[in-house]
Coordinates of C-alpha atoms in Angstrom, one line a residue:
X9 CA 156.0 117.4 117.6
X10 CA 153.0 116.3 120.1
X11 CA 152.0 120.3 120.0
X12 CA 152.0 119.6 116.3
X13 CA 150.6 116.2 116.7
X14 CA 147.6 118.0 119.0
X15 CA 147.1 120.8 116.9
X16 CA 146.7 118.5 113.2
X17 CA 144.2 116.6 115.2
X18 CA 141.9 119.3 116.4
X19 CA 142.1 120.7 112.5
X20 CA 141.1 117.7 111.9
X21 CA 138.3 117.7 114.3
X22 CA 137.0 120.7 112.1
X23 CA 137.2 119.1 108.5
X24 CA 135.2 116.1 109.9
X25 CA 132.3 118.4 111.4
X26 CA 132.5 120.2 108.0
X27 CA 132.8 117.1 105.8
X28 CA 136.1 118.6 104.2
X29 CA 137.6 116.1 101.9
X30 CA 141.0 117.2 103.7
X31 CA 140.4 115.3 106.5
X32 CA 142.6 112.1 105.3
X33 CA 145.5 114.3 104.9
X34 CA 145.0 116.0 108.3
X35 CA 144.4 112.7 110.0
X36 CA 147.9 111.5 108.6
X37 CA 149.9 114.7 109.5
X38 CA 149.1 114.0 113.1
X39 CA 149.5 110.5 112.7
X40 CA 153.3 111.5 111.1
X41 CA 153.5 114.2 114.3
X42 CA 152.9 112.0 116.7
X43 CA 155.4 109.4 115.3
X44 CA 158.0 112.0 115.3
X45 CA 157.5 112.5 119.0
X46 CA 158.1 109.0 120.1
X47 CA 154.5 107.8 120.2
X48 CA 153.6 105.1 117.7
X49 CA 150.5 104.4 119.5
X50 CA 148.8 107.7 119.0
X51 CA 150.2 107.7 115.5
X52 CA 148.3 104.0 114.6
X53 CA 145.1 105.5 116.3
X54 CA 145.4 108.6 113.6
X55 CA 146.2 106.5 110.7
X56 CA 143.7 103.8 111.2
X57 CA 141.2 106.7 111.4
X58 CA 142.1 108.3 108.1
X59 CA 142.1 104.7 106.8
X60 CA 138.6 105.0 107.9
X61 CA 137.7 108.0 105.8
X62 CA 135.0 106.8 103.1
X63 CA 136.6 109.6 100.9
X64 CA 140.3 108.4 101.5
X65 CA 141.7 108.5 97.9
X66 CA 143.7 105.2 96.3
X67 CA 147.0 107.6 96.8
X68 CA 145.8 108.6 100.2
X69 CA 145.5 105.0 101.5
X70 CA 148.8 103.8 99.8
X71 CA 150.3 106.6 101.5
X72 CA 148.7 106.2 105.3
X73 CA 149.6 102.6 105.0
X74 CA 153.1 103.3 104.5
X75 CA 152.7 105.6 107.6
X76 CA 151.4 102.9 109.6
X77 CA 153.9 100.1 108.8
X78 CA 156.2 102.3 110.2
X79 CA 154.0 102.5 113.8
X80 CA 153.6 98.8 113.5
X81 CA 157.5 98.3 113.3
X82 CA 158.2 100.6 116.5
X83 CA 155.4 98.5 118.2
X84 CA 157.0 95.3 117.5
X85 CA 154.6 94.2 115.0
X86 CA 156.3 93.3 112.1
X87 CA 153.9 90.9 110.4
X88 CA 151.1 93.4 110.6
X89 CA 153.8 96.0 109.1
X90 CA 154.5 93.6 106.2
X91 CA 150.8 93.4 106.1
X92 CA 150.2 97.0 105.1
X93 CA 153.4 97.5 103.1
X94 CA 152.4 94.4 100.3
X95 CA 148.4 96.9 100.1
X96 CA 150.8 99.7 99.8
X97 CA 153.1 98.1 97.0
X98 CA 149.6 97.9 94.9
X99 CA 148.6 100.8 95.4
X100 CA 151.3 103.7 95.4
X101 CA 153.8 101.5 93.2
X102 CA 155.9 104.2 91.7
X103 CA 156.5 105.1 95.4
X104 CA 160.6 104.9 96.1
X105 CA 159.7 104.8 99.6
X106 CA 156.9 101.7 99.9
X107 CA 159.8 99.9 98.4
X108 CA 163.1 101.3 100.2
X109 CA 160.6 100.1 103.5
X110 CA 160.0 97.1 102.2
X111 CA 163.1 95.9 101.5
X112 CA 164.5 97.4 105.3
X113 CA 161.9 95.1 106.9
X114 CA 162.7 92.2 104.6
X115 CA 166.1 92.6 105.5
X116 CA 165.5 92.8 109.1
X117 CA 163.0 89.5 109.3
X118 CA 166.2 87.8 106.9
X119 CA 164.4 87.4 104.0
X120 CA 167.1 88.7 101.7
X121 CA 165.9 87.2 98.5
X122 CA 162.8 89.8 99.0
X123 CA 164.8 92.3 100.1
X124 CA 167.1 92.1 97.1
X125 CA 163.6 92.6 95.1
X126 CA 162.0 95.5 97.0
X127 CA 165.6 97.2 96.9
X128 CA 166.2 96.7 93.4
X129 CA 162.5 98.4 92.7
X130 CA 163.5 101.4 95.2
X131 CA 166.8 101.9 93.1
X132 CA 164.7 101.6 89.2
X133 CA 162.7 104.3 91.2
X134 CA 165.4 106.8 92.2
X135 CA 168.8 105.7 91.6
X136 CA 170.2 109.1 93.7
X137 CA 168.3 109.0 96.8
X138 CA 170.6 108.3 99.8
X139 CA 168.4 106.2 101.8
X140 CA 167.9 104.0 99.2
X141 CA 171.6 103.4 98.1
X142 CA 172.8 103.3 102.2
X143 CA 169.7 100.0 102.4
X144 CA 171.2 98.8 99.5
X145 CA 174.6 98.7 100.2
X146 CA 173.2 96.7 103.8
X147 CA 171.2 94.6 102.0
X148 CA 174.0 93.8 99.4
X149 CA 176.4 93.6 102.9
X150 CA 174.2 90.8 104.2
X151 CA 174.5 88.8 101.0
X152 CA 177.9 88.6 100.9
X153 CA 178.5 90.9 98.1
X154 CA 180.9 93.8 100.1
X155 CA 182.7 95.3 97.2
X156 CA 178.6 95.9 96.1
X157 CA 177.7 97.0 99.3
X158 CA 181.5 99.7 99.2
X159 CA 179.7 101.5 95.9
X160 CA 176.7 101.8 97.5
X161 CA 177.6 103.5 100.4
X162 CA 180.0 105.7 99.0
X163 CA 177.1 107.0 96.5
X164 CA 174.8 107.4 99.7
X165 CA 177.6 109.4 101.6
X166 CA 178.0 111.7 98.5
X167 CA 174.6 112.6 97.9
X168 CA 173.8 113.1 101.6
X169 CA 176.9 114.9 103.2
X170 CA 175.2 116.2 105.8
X171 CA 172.7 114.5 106.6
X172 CA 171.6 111.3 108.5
X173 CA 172.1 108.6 105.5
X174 CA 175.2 110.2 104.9
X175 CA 176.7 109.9 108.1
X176 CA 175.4 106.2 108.5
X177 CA 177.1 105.2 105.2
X178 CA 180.3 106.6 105.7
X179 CA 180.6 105.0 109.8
X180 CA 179.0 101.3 107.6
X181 CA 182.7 102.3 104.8
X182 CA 184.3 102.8 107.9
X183 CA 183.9 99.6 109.6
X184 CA 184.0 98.0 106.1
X185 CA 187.5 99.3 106.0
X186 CA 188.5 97.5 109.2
X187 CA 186.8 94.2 108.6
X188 CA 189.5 94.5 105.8
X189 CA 192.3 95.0 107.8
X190 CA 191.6 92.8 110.2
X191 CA 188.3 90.6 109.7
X192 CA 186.3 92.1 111.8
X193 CA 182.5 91.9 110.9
X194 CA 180.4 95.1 109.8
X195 CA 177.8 96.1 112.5
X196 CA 176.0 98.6 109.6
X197 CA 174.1 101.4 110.8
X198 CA 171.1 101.6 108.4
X199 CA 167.7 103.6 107.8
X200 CA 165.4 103.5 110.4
X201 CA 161.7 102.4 109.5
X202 CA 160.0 105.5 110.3
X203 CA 160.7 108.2 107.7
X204 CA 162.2 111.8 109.1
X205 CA 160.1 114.4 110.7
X206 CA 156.8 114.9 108.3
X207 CA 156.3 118.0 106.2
X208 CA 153.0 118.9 104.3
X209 CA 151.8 116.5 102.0
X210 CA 151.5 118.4 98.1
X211 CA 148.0 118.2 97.1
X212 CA 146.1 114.9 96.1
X213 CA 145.0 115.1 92.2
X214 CA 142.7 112.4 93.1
X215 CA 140.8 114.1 96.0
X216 CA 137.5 115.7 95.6
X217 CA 137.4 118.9 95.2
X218 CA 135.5 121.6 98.2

């Protein structure tokens, strides 16, 4: 991911000598590389550049700002995450993942009334997506509500098998299980902030065209 990271950045390089209206989309790919190799610094350099592109279409930004809540939360930042997530909200709103994001760093400052909200949006949004129902069955966990919390995860470990939501369900059902048998509380494994490894974004209807 850096060599990925390194090699979005020098493309970038090139639309911004040619003026290349790609140039917020590159900017964020090696922002999203550099995140997946562990360096949330370099990735908040790359997204506060693209949010820096005059040309940076409404989608664009709603989209980079997701990005860089996500540095901001693996620098510690939370309030600066929240920050670009509520901008975010406005502007990408039919976005499962502003709100799935939202409600994981609501739930993690223990503002669960917000996070029930945010949660509640990412499910009207896509009711089938794995991420969203393993964060909801947390967020349902924390708010007392564990027979809620059971459907959730079982619907995230069915629609992700394989796959990291899956397996973080099913271990959260398995320690639900034993809090039942012997009142033990649920340490839940959930969703980390930052989103898997980035692939290329489709392209932006609202972008000038060449």
């Amino acid at each position: 991911w850096a060599e990925a990271a390194a090699a979005f950045g020098r493309a970038a390089d090139h639309a911004r000598g040619a003026q290349d209206p790609a140039l917020p989309m590159l900017l964020g790919q090696a922002g999203n590389a550099s995140l997946a190799a562990g360096d949330a610094a370099a990735a908040k350099t790359r997204f506060d550049e693209a949010l820096g592109v005059a040309t940076i279409t409404p989608n664009q930004r709603g989209q980079t700002l997701i990005d860089r809540a996500r540095a901001h939360v693996q620098l510690g930042d939370g309030n600066a995450a929240q920050a670009d997530l509520i901008q975010a909200q406005a502007l990408v709103p039919s976005e499962p993942m502003v709100w799935l994001f939202s409600a994981t760093l609501a739930r993690i400052q223990n503002d669960l009334d917000a996070a029930g909200e945010f949660i509640d949006h990412a499910l009207e949004l896509d009711r089938e997506h794995a991420a969203i129902n393993l964060e909801a069955g947390n967020i349902a966990y924390r708010m007392n509500a564990p027979d809620i919390a059971r459907q959730a995860w079982v619907k995230a470990s069915a629609n992700d098998p394989e796959g990291a939501a899956g397996e973080a369900a099913r271990a959260n059902l398995a320690q639900l299980d034993a809090q039942m048998a012997e009142n033990v509380p649920v340490d839940v494994r959930e969703n980390s902030l930052p989103a898997p490894a980035p692939e290329p974004s489709p392209p932006d209807q609202d972008a000038p065209q060449p």
